[in-house]
mmCIF file of C-alpha atoms in Angstrom:
data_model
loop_
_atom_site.group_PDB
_atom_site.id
_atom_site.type_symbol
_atom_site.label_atom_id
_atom_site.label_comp_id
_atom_site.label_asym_id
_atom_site.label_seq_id
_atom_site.Cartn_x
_atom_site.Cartn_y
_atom_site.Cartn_z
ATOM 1 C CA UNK A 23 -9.776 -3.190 5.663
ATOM 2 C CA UNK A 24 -13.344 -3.681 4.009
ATOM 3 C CA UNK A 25 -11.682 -1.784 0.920
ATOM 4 C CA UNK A 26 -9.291 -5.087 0.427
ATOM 5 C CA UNK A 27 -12.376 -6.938 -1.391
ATOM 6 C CA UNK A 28 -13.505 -3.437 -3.483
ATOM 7 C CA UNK A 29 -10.612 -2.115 -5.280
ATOM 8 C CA UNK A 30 -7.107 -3.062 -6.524
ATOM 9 C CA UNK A 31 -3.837 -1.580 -5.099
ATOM 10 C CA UNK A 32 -0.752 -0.678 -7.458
ATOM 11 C CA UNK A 33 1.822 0.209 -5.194
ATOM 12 C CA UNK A 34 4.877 1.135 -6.866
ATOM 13 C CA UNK A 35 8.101 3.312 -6.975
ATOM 14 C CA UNK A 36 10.774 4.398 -9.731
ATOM 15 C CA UNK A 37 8.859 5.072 -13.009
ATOM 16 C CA UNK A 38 5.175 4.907 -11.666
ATOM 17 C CA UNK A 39 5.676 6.440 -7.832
ATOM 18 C CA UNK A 40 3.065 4.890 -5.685
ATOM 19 C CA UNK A 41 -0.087 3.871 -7.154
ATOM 20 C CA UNK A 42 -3.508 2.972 -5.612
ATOM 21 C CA UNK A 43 -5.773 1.240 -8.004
ATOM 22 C CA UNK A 44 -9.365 1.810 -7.884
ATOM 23 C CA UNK A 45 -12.369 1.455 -9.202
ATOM 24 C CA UNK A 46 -14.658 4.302 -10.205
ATOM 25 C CA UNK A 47 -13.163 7.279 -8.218
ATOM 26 C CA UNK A 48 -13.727 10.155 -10.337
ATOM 27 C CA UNK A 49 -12.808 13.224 -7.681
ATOM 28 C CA UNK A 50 -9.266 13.319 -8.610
ATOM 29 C CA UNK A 51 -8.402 13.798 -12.671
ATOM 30 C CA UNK A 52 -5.550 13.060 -14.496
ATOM 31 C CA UNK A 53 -5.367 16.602 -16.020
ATOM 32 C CA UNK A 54 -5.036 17.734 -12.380
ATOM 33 C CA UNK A 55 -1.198 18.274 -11.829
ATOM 34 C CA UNK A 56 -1.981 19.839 -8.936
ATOM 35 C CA UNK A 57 -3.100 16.870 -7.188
ATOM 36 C CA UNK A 58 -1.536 14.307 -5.692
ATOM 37 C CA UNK A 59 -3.421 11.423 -7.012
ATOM 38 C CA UNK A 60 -4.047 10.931 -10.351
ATOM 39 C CA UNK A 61 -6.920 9.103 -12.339
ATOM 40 C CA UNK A 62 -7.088 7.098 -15.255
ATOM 41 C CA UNK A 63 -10.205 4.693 -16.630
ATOM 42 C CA UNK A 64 -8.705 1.044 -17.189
ATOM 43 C CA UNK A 65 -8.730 -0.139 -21.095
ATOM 44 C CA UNK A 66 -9.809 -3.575 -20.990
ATOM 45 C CA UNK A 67 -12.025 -3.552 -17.995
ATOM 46 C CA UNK A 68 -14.745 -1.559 -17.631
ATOM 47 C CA UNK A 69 -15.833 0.035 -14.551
ATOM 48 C CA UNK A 70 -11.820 -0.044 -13.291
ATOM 49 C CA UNK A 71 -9.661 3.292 -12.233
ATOM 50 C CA UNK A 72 -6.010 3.611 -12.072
ATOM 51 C CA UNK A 73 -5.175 5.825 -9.200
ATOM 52 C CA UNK A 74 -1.685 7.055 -9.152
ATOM 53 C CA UNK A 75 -0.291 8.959 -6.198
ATOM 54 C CA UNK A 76 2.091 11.228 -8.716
ATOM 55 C CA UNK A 77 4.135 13.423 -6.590
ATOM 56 C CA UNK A 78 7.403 11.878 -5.822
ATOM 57 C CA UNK A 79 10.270 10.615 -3.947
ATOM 58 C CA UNK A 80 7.582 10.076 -0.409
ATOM 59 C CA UNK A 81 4.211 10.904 -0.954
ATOM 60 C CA UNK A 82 3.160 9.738 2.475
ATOM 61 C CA UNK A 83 4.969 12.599 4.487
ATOM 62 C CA UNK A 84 2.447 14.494 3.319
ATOM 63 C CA UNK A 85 -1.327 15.121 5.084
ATOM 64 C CA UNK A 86 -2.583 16.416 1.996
ATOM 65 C CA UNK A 87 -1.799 13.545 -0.060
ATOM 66 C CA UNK A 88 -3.579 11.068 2.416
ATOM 67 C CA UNK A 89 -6.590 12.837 2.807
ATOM 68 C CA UNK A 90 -6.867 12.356 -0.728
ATOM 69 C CA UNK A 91 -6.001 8.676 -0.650
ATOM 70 C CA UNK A 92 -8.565 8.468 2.449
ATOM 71 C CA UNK A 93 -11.426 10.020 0.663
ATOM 72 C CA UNK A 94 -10.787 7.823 -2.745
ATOM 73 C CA UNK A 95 -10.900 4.384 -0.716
ATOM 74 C CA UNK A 96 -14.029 5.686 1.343
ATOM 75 C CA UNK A 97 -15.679 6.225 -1.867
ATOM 76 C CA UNK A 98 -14.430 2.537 -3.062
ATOM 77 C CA UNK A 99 -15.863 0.912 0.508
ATOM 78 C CA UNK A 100 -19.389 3.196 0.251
ATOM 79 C CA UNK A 101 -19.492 1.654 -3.617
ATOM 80 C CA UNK A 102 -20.737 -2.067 -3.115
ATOM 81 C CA UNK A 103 -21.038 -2.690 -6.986
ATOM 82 C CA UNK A 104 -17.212 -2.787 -6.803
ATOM 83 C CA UNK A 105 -15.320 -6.033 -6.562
ATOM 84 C CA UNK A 106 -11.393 -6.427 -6.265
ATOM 85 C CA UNK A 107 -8.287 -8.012 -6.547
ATOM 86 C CA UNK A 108 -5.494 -6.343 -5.473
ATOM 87 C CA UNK A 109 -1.820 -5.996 -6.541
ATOM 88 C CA UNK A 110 1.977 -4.467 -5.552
ATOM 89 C CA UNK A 111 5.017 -3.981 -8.174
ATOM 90 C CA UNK A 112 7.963 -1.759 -7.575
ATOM 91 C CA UNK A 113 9.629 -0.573 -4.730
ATOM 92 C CA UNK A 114 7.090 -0.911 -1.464
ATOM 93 C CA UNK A 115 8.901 0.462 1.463
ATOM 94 C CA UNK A 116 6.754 1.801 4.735
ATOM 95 C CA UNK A 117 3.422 2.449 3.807
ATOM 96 C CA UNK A 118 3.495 1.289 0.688
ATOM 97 C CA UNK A 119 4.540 -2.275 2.645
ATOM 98 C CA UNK A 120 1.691 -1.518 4.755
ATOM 99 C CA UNK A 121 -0.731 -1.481 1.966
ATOM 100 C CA UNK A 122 0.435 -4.738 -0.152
ATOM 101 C CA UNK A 123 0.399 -6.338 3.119
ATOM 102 C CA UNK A 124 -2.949 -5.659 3.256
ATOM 103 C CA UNK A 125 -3.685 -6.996 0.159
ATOM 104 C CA UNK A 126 -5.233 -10.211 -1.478
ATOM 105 C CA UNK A 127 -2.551 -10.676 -4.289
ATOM 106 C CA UNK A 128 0.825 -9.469 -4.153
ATOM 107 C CA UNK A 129 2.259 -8.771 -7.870
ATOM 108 C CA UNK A 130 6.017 -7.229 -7.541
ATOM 109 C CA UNK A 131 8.453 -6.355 -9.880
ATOM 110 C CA UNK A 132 11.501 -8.455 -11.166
ATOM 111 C CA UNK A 133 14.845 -6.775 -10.233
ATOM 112 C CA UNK A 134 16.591 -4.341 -7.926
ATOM 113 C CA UNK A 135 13.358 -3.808 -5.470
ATOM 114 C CA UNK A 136 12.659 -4.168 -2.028
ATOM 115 C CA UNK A 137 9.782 -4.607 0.000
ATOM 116 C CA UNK A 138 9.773 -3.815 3.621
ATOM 117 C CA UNK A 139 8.523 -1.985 6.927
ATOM 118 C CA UNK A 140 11.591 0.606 7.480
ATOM 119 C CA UNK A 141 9.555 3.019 10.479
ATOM 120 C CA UNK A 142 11.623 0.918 13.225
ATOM 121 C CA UNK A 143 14.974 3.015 12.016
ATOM 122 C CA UNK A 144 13.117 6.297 12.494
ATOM 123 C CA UNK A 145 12.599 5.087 15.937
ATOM 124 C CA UNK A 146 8.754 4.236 15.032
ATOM 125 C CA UNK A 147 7.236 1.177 16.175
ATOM 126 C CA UNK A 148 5.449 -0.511 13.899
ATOM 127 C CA UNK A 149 1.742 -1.172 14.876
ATOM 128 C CA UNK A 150 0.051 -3.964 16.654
ATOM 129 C CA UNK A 151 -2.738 -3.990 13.899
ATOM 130 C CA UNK A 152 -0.185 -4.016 11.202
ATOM 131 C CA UNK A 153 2.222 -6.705 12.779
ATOM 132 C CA UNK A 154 -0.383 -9.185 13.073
ATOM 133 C CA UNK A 155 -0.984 -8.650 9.167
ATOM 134 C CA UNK A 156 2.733 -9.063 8.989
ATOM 135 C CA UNK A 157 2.888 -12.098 10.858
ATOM 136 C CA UNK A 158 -0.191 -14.033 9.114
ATOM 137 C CA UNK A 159 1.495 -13.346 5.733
ATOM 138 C CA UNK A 160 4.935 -14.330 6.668
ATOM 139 C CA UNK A 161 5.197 -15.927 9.974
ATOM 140 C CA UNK A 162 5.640 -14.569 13.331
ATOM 141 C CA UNK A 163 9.339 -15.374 14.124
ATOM 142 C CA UNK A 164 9.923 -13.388 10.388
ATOM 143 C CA UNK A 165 7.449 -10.991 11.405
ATOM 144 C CA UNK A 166 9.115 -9.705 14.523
ATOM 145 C CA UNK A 167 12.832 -9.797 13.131
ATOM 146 C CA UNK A 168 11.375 -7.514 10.101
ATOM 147 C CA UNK A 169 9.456 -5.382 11.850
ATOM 148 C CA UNK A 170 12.416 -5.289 15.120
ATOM 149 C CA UNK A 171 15.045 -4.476 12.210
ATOM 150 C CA UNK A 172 12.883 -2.411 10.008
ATOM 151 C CA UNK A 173 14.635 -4.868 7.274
ATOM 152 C CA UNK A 174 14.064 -4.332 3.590
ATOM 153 C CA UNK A 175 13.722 -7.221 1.174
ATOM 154 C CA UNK A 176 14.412 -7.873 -2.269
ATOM 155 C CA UNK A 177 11.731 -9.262 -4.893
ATOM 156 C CA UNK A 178 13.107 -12.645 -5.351
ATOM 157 C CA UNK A 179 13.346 -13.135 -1.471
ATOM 158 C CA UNK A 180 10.207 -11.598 -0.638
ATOM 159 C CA UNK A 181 8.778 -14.069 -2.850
ATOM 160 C CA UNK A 182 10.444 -16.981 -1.038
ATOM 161 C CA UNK A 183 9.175 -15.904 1.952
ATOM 162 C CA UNK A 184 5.515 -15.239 0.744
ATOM 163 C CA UNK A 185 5.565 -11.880 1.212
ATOM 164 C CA UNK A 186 4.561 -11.231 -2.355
ATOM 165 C CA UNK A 187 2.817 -13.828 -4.623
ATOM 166 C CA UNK A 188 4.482 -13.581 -8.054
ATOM 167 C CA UNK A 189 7.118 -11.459 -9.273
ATOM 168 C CA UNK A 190 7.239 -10.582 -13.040
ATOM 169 C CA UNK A 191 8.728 -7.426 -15.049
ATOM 170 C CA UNK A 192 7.707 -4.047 -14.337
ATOM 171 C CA UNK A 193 5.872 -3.835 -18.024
ATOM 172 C CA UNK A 194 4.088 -7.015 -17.112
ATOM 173 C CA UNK A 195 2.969 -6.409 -13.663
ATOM 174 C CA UNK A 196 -0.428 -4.578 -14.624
ATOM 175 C CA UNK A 197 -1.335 -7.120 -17.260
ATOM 176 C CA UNK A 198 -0.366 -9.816 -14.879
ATOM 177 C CA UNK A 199 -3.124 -8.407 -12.953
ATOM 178 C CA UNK A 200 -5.370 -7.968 -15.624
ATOM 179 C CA UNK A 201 -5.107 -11.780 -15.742
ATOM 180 C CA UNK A 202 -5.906 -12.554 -11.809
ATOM 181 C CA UNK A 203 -9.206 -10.196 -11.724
ATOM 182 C CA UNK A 204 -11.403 -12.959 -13.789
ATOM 183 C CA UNK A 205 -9.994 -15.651 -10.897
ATOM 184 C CA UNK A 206 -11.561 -13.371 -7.927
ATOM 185 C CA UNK A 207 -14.282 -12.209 -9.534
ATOM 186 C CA UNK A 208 -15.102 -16.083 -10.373
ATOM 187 C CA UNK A 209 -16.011 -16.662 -6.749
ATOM 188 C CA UNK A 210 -19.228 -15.624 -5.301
ATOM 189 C CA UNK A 211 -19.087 -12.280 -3.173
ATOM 190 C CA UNK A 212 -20.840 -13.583 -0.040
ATOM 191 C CA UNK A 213 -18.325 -16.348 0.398
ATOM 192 C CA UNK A 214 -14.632 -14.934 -0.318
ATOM 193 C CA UNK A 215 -16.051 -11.921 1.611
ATOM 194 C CA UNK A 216 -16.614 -14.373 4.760
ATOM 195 C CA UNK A 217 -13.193 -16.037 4.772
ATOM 196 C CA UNK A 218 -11.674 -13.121 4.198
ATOM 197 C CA UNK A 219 -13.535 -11.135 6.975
ATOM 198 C CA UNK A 220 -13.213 -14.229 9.285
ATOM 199 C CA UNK A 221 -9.677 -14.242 9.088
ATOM 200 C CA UNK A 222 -9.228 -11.053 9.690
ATOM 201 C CA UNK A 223 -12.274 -9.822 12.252
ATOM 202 C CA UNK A 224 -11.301 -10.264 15.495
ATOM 203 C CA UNK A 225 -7.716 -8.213 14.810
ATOM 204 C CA UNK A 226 -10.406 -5.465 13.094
ATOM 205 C CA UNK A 227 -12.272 -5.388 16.116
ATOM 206 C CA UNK A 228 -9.029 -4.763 18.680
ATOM 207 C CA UNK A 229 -7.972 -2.469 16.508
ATOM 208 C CA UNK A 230 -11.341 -0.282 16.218
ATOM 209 C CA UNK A 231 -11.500 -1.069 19.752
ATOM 210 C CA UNK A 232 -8.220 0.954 20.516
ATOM 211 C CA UNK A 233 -7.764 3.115 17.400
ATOM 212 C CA UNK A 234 -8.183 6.485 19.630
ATOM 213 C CA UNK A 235 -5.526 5.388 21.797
ATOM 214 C CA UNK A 236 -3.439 3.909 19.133
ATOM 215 C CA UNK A 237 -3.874 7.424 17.174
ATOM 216 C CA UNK A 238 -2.548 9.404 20.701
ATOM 217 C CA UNK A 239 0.364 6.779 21.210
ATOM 218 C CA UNK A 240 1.661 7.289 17.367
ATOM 219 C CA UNK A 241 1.763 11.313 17.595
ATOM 220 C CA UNK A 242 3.056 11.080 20.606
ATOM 221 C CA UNK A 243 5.641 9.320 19.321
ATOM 222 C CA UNK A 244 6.381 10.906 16.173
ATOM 223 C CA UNK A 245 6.559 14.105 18.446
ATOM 224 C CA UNK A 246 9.661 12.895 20.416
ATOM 225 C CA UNK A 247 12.788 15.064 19.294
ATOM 226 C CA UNK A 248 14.794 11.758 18.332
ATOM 227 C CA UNK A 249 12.142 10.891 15.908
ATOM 228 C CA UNK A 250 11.912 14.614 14.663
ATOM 229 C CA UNK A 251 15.710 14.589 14.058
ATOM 230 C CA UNK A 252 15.385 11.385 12.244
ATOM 231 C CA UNK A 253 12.512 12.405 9.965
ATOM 232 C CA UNK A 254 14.500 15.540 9.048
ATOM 233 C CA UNK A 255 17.271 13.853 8.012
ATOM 234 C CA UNK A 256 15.503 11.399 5.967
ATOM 235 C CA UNK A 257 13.070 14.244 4.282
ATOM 236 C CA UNK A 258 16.520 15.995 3.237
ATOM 237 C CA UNK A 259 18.543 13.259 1.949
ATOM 238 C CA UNK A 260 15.121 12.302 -0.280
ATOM 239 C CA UNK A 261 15.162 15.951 -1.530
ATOM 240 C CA UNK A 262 18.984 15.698 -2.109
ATOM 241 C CA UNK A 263 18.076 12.693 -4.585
ATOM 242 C CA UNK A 264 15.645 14.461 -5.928
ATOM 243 C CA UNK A 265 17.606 17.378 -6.895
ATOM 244 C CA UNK A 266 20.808 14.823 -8.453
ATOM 245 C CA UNK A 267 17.812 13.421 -10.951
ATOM 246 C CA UNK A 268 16.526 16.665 -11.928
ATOM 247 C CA UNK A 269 20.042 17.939 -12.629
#
């Protein structure tokens, strides 16, 4: 979670896929079409990376494709000249809920969107660690019926219910977040680092305290033949879209 006040998350569907933003990660290029995240050097600031997770519909189904994502935000926590704010616009459904949850900011796009943890209809739970997060961003009674119902929400509701901070158009979202960078990086390091760490330290702790056991609980989970079935099906009706767009 140290990587929440060192880089800036674009998490996004549609147009854009799922993006991680970043600052200086240089391993993956943007010539590489092989690879599943993509790098660009931001414009008007200096020292910040785009990093775009560019294979589409899910890219988190994939091992590959989180490795890669691992080993870019390692390289963002082991980087301490880096500072953050972080950001979500598009569609943000499962991990990519996950991550803007996890975030500082929450920028989402205007329009047909949705936001929301959906691994409860796969017959996933969701997380301890991750519906705590939940629950300190929304509430716990909202919490527990979103996470219990996997239930997906749209931008304007998931801005009444604080999920997300601001919601503006999808050409607007990354210069809206151009504009909230100066407002972070306005506050001394030491101190937003503390509040931020203090709020979330003794959930970081249980979690690294159990994250060998959580780990063997999830694949044992994902293993069971009703979850199996379930994945299936939802891997082949995202290829079925897929193919409709191509054609």
């Amino acid at each position: 979670m140290n990587m929440i006040r060192r880089s800036i998350l674009n998490v996004e569907r549609g147009r854009r896929i799922v993006g991680v933003t970043l600052p200086v990660i240089r391993k993956f290029s943007d010539t590489d079409t092989n690879s599943f995240v993509s790098v660009r050097e931001d414009k008007d600031i200096k020292g910040l990376s785009i990093v775009t997770l560019q294979k589409k519909p899910v890219n988190t189904f994939c091992e590959e494709c989180l490795n890669q994502v691992t080993d870019a935000i390692h390289k963002v926590e082991s980087d301490e000249k880096n500072k953050a704010i972080i950001i979500t616009s598009g569609h943000s459904i499962a991990a990519g809920c996950a991550l803007a949850i996890a975030c500082d900011y929450r920028i989402m796009s205007a329009g047909d969107y949705n936001i929301g943890l959906t691994v409860t209809r796969m017959g996933i739970p969701v997380p301890f660690w991750l519906r705590s997060c939940l629950a300190d961003v929304i509430g716990t009674r909202q919490a527990e019926k979103a996470a219990s119902l996997g239930l997906l929400f749209k931008s304007q509701q998931a801005l009444d219910m604080g999920l997300v901070d601001e919601i503006v158009p999808m050409e607007q979202v990354l210069p809206t977040a151009r504009e909230q960078v100066p407002k972070w990086l306005e506050i001394p390091e030491h101190s937003r680092v503390a509040v931020k760490l203090g709020m979330r330290e003794n959930l970081i702790n249980e979690l690294m305290s159990k994250k060998d056991t959580e780990a063997e609980e999830a694949v044992d989970v994902v293993q069971l033949e009703s979850v199996q079935t379930n994945l299936r099906n939802a891997l082949e009706t995202l290829g079925m879209r897929k193919y409709s767009k191509l054609r």
